[in-house]
Tab-separated table of C-alpha atoms in Angstrom:
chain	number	residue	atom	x	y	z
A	7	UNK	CA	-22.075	9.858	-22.762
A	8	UNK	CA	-20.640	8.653	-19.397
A	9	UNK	CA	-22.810	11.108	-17.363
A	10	UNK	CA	-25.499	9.264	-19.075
A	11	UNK	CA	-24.849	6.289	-17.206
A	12	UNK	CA	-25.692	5.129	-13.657
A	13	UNK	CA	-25.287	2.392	-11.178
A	14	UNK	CA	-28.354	0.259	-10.221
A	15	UNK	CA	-27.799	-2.733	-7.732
A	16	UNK	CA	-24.734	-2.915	-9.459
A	17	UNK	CA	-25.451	-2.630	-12.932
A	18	UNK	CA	-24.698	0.084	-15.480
A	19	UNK	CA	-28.139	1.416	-16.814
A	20	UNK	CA	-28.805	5.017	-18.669
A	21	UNK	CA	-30.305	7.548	-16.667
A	22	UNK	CA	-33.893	8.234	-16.590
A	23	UNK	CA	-33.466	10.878	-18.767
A	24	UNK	CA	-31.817	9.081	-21.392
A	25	UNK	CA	-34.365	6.115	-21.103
A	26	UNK	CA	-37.152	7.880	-21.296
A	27	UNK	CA	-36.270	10.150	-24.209
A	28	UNK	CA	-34.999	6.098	-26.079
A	29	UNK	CA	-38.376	4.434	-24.678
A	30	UNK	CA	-39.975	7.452	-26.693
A	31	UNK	CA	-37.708	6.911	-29.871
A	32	UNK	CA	-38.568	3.282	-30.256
A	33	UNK	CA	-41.682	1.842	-28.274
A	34	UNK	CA	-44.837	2.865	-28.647
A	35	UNK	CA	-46.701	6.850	-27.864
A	36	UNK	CA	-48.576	5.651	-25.481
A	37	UNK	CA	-46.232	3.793	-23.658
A	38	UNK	CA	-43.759	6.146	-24.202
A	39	UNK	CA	-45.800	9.092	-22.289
A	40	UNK	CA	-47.142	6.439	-19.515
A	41	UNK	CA	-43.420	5.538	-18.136
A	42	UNK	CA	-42.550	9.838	-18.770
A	43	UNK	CA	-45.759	10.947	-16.561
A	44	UNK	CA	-44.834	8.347	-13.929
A	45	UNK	CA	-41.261	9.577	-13.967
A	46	UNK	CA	-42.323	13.498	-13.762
A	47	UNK	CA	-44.902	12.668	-11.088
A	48	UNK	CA	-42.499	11.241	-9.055
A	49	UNK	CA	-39.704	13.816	-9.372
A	50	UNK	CA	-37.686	10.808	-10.615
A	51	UNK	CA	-36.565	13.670	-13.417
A	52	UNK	CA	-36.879	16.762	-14.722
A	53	UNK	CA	-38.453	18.691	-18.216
A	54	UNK	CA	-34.556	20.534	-17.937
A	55	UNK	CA	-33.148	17.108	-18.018
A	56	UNK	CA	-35.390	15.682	-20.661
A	57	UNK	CA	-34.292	18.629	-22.946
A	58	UNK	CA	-30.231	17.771	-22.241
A	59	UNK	CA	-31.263	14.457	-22.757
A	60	UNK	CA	-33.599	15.286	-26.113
A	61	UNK	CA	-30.528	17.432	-27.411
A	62	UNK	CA	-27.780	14.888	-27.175
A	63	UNK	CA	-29.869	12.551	-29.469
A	64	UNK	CA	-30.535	14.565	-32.133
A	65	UNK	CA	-30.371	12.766	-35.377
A	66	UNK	CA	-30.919	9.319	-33.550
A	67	UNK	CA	-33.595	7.573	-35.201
A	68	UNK	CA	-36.930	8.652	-33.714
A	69	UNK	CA	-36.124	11.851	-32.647
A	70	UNK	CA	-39.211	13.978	-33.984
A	71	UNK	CA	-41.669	11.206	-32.123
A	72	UNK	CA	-39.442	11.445	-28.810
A	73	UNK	CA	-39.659	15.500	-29.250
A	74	UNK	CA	-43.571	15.017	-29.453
A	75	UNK	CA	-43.444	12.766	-26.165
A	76	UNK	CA	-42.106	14.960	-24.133
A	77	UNK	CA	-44.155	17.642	-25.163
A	78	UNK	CA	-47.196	15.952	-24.274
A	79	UNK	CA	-45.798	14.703	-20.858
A	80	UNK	CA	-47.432	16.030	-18.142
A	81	UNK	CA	-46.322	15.173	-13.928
A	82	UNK	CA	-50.091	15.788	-12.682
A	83	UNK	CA	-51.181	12.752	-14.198
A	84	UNK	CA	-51.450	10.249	-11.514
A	85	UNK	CA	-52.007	7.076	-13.525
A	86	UNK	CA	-51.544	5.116	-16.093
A	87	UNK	CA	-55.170	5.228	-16.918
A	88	UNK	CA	-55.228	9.346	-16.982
A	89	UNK	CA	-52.107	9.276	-19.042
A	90	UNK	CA	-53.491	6.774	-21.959
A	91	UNK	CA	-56.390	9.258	-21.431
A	92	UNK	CA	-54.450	12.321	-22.104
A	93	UNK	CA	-52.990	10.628	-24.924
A	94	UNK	CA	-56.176	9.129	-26.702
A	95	UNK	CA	-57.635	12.997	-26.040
A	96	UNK	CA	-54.573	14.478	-28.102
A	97	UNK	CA	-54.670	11.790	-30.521
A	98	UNK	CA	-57.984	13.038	-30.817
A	99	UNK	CA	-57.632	16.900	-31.060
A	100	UNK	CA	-59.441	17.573	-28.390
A	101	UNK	CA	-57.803	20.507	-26.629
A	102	UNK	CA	-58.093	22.837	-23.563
A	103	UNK	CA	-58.155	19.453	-21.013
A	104	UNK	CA	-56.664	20.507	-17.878
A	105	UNK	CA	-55.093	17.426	-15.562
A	106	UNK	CA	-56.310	17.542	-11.893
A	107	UNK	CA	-58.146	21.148	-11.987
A	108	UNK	CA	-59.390	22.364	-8.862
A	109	UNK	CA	-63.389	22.972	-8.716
A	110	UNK	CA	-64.313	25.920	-7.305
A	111	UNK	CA	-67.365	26.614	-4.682
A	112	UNK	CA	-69.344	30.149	-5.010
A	113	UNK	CA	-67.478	31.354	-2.530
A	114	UNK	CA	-64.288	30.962	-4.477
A	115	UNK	CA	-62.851	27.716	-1.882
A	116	UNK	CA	-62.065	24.450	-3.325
A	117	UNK	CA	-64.614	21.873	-3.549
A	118	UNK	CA	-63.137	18.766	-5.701
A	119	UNK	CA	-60.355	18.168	-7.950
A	120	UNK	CA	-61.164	16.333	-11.044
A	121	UNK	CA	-58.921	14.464	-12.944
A	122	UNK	CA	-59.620	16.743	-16.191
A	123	UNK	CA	-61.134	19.689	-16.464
A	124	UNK	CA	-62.117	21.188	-19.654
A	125	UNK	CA	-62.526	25.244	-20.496
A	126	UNK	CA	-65.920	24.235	-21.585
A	127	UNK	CA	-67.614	23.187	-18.561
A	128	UNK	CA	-66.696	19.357	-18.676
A	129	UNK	CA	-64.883	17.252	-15.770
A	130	UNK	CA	-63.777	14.389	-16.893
A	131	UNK	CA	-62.999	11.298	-13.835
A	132	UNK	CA	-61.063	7.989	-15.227
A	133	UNK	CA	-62.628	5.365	-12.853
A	134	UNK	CA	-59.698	2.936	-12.031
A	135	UNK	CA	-60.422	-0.442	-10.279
A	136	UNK	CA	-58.327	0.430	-7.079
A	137	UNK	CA	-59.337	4.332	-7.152
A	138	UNK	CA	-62.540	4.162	-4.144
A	139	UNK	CA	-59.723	1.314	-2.856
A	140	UNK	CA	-56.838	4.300	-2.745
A	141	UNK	CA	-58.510	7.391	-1.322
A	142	UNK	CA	-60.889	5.561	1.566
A	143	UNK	CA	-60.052	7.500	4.970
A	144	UNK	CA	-59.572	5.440	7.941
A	145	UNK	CA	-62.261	3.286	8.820
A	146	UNK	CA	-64.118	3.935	5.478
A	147	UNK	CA	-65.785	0.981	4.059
A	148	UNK	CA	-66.079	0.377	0.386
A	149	UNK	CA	-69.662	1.636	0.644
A	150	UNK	CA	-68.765	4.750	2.703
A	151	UNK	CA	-66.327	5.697	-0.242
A	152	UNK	CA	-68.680	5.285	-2.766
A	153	UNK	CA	-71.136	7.151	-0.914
A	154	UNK	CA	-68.709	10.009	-0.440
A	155	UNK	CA	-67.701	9.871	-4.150
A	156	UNK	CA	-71.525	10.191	-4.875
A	157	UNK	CA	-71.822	13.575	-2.862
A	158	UNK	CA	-68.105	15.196	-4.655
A	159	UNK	CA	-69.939	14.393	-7.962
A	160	UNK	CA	-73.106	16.441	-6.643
A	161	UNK	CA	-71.107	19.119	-5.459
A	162	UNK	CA	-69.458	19.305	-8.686
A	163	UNK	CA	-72.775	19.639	-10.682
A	164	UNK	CA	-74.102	22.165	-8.311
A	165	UNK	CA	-71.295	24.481	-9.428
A	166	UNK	CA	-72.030	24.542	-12.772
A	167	UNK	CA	-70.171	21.382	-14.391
A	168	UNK	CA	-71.377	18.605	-16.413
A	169	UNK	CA	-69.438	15.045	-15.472
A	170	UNK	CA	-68.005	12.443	-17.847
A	171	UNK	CA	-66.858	9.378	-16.434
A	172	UNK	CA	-64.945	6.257	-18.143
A	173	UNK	CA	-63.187	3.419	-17.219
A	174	UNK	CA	-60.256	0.724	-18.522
A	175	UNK	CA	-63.153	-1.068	-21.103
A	176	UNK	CA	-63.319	2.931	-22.938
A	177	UNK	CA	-59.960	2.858	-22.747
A	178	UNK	CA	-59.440	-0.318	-24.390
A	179	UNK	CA	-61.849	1.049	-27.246
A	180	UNK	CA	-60.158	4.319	-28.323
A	181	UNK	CA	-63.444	4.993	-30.865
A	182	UNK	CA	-66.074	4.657	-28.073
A	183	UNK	CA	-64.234	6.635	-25.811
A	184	UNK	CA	-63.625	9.267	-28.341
A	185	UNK	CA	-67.368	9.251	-29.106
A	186	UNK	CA	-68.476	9.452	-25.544
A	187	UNK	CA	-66.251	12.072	-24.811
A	188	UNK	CA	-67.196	14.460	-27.795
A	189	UNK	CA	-70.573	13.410	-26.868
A	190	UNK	CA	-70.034	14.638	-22.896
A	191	UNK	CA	-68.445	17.891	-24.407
A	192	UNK	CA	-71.175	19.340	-26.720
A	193	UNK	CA	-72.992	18.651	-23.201
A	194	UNK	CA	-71.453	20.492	-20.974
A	195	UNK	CA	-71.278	23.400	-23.867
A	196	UNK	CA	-75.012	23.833	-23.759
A	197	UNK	CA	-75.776	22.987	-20.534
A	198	UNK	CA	-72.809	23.789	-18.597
A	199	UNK	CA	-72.970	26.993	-15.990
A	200	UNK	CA	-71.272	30.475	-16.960
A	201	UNK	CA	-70.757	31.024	-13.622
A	202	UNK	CA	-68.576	27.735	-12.946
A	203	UNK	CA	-65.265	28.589	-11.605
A	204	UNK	CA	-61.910	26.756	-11.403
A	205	UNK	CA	-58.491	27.058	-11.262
A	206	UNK	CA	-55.407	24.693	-12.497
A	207	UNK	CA	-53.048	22.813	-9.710
C-alpha cells in the first residue's frame, strides 16, 4: 500500500513496519527478531504498527513465522547478543526469562540490572566484547571496569541470586549454551535465596 512506502535519501523503501514483518516472512528467526528488537529499542516503530503491518499481509507466504516474530520481539533487549539469546532460550522452552530485571537490595532499592532474570533465582549476563568498553565512567580504565563489574556480581549474589554468564563462542554453539544454561537453572533452584527480590523494567 502507498502508506507503506517511504522516502530514504531519495529512494522509495517500505516502512519499518512493513520490513520487518517481510524480513520475518522470509529470512531467518533469528535474524528476523535481531533487526525487530533493534527497531523496538530504538522507538524506530511500534507493536501497534507491527500489528497494521502483520494484518495487511495476511495470506503472504510466511505469515504464521512473521506472527511468531513479533510475538517474541521484545524493545529491552539491548543487543544483538541478548536477542539471539532470547531466541536460543525460546527455541529452547525455557520460560519465565525476564530482559533487563532490576535486582533488588534488602531494603527494597535497586542494586543491578541484569540482562535476564529468571523467576527461579537465576541472572543471566551475555558478556559482549565491547560491553566493560560501553559502560566505563569517565576516567575508568579497562581494569577499573572490570573491577567494578566484579563487585555488581557480588552484590548480586549477596541478595540471593545465582549468576550465569556466556559469551559469543555459547552463542555460536546453541547445544552448549542450552546445556549450561539448564545446568545454571537447576542451580539457582536449589541454591537460590527465597528472600531474593526483583522487579521487571
Amino acid at each position: 500500500m502507498a502508506d507503506e512506502l517511504v522516502v530514504q535519501q531519495g529512494i522509495r523503501v517500505t516502512n519499518v513496519a512493513r520490513t520487518i514483518v517481510d524480513i520475518a516472512r522470509s529470512e531467518m528467526f533469528e535474524q528476523a527478531v535481531v533487526v525487530g528488537d533493534a527497531a523496538l529499542h530504538r522507538n524506530a516503530v511500534t507493536r501497534a504498527a507491527l500489528a497494521i503491518a502483520l494484518e495487511r499481509a495476511r495470506g503472504r507466504v510466511g505469515i504464521p513465522r512473521a506472527r511468531e516474530v513479533v510475538r517474541l520481539l521484545d524493545g529491552r533487549s539491548e543487543s544483538v547478543g541478548e536477542s539471539r539469546s532470547r531466541v536460543l532460550m525460546h527455541m529452547s522452552g525455557i520460560q519465565d526469562v525476564h530482559p533487563q530485571g532490576a535486582i533488588l537490595g534488602p531494603d527494597g532499592t535497586i542494586i543491578a540490572r541484569g540482562d535476564f532474570v529468571h523467576d527461579d533465582g537465576l541472572v543471566g549476563e551475555f558478556d559482549g566484547m565491547g560491553k566493560y568498553a560501553k559502560h566505563r565512567l569517565p576516567g575508568e580504565t579497562p581494569g577499573d571496569a572490570l573491577a567494578r563489574e566484579k563487585r555488581r556480581e557480588d552484590a548480586i549474589r549477596a541478595a540471593g541470586w545465582h549468576v550465569h554468564r556466556w559469551t559469543w563462542a555459547d552463542l555460536h554453539d546453541p547445544d552448549r549454551f542450552i546445556e549450561r544454561f539448564w545446568s545454571a537453572l537447576e542451580h539457582a533452584r536449589r541454591h537460590a535465596s527465597p528472600e531474593r527480590q526483583w522487579r521487571a523494567t
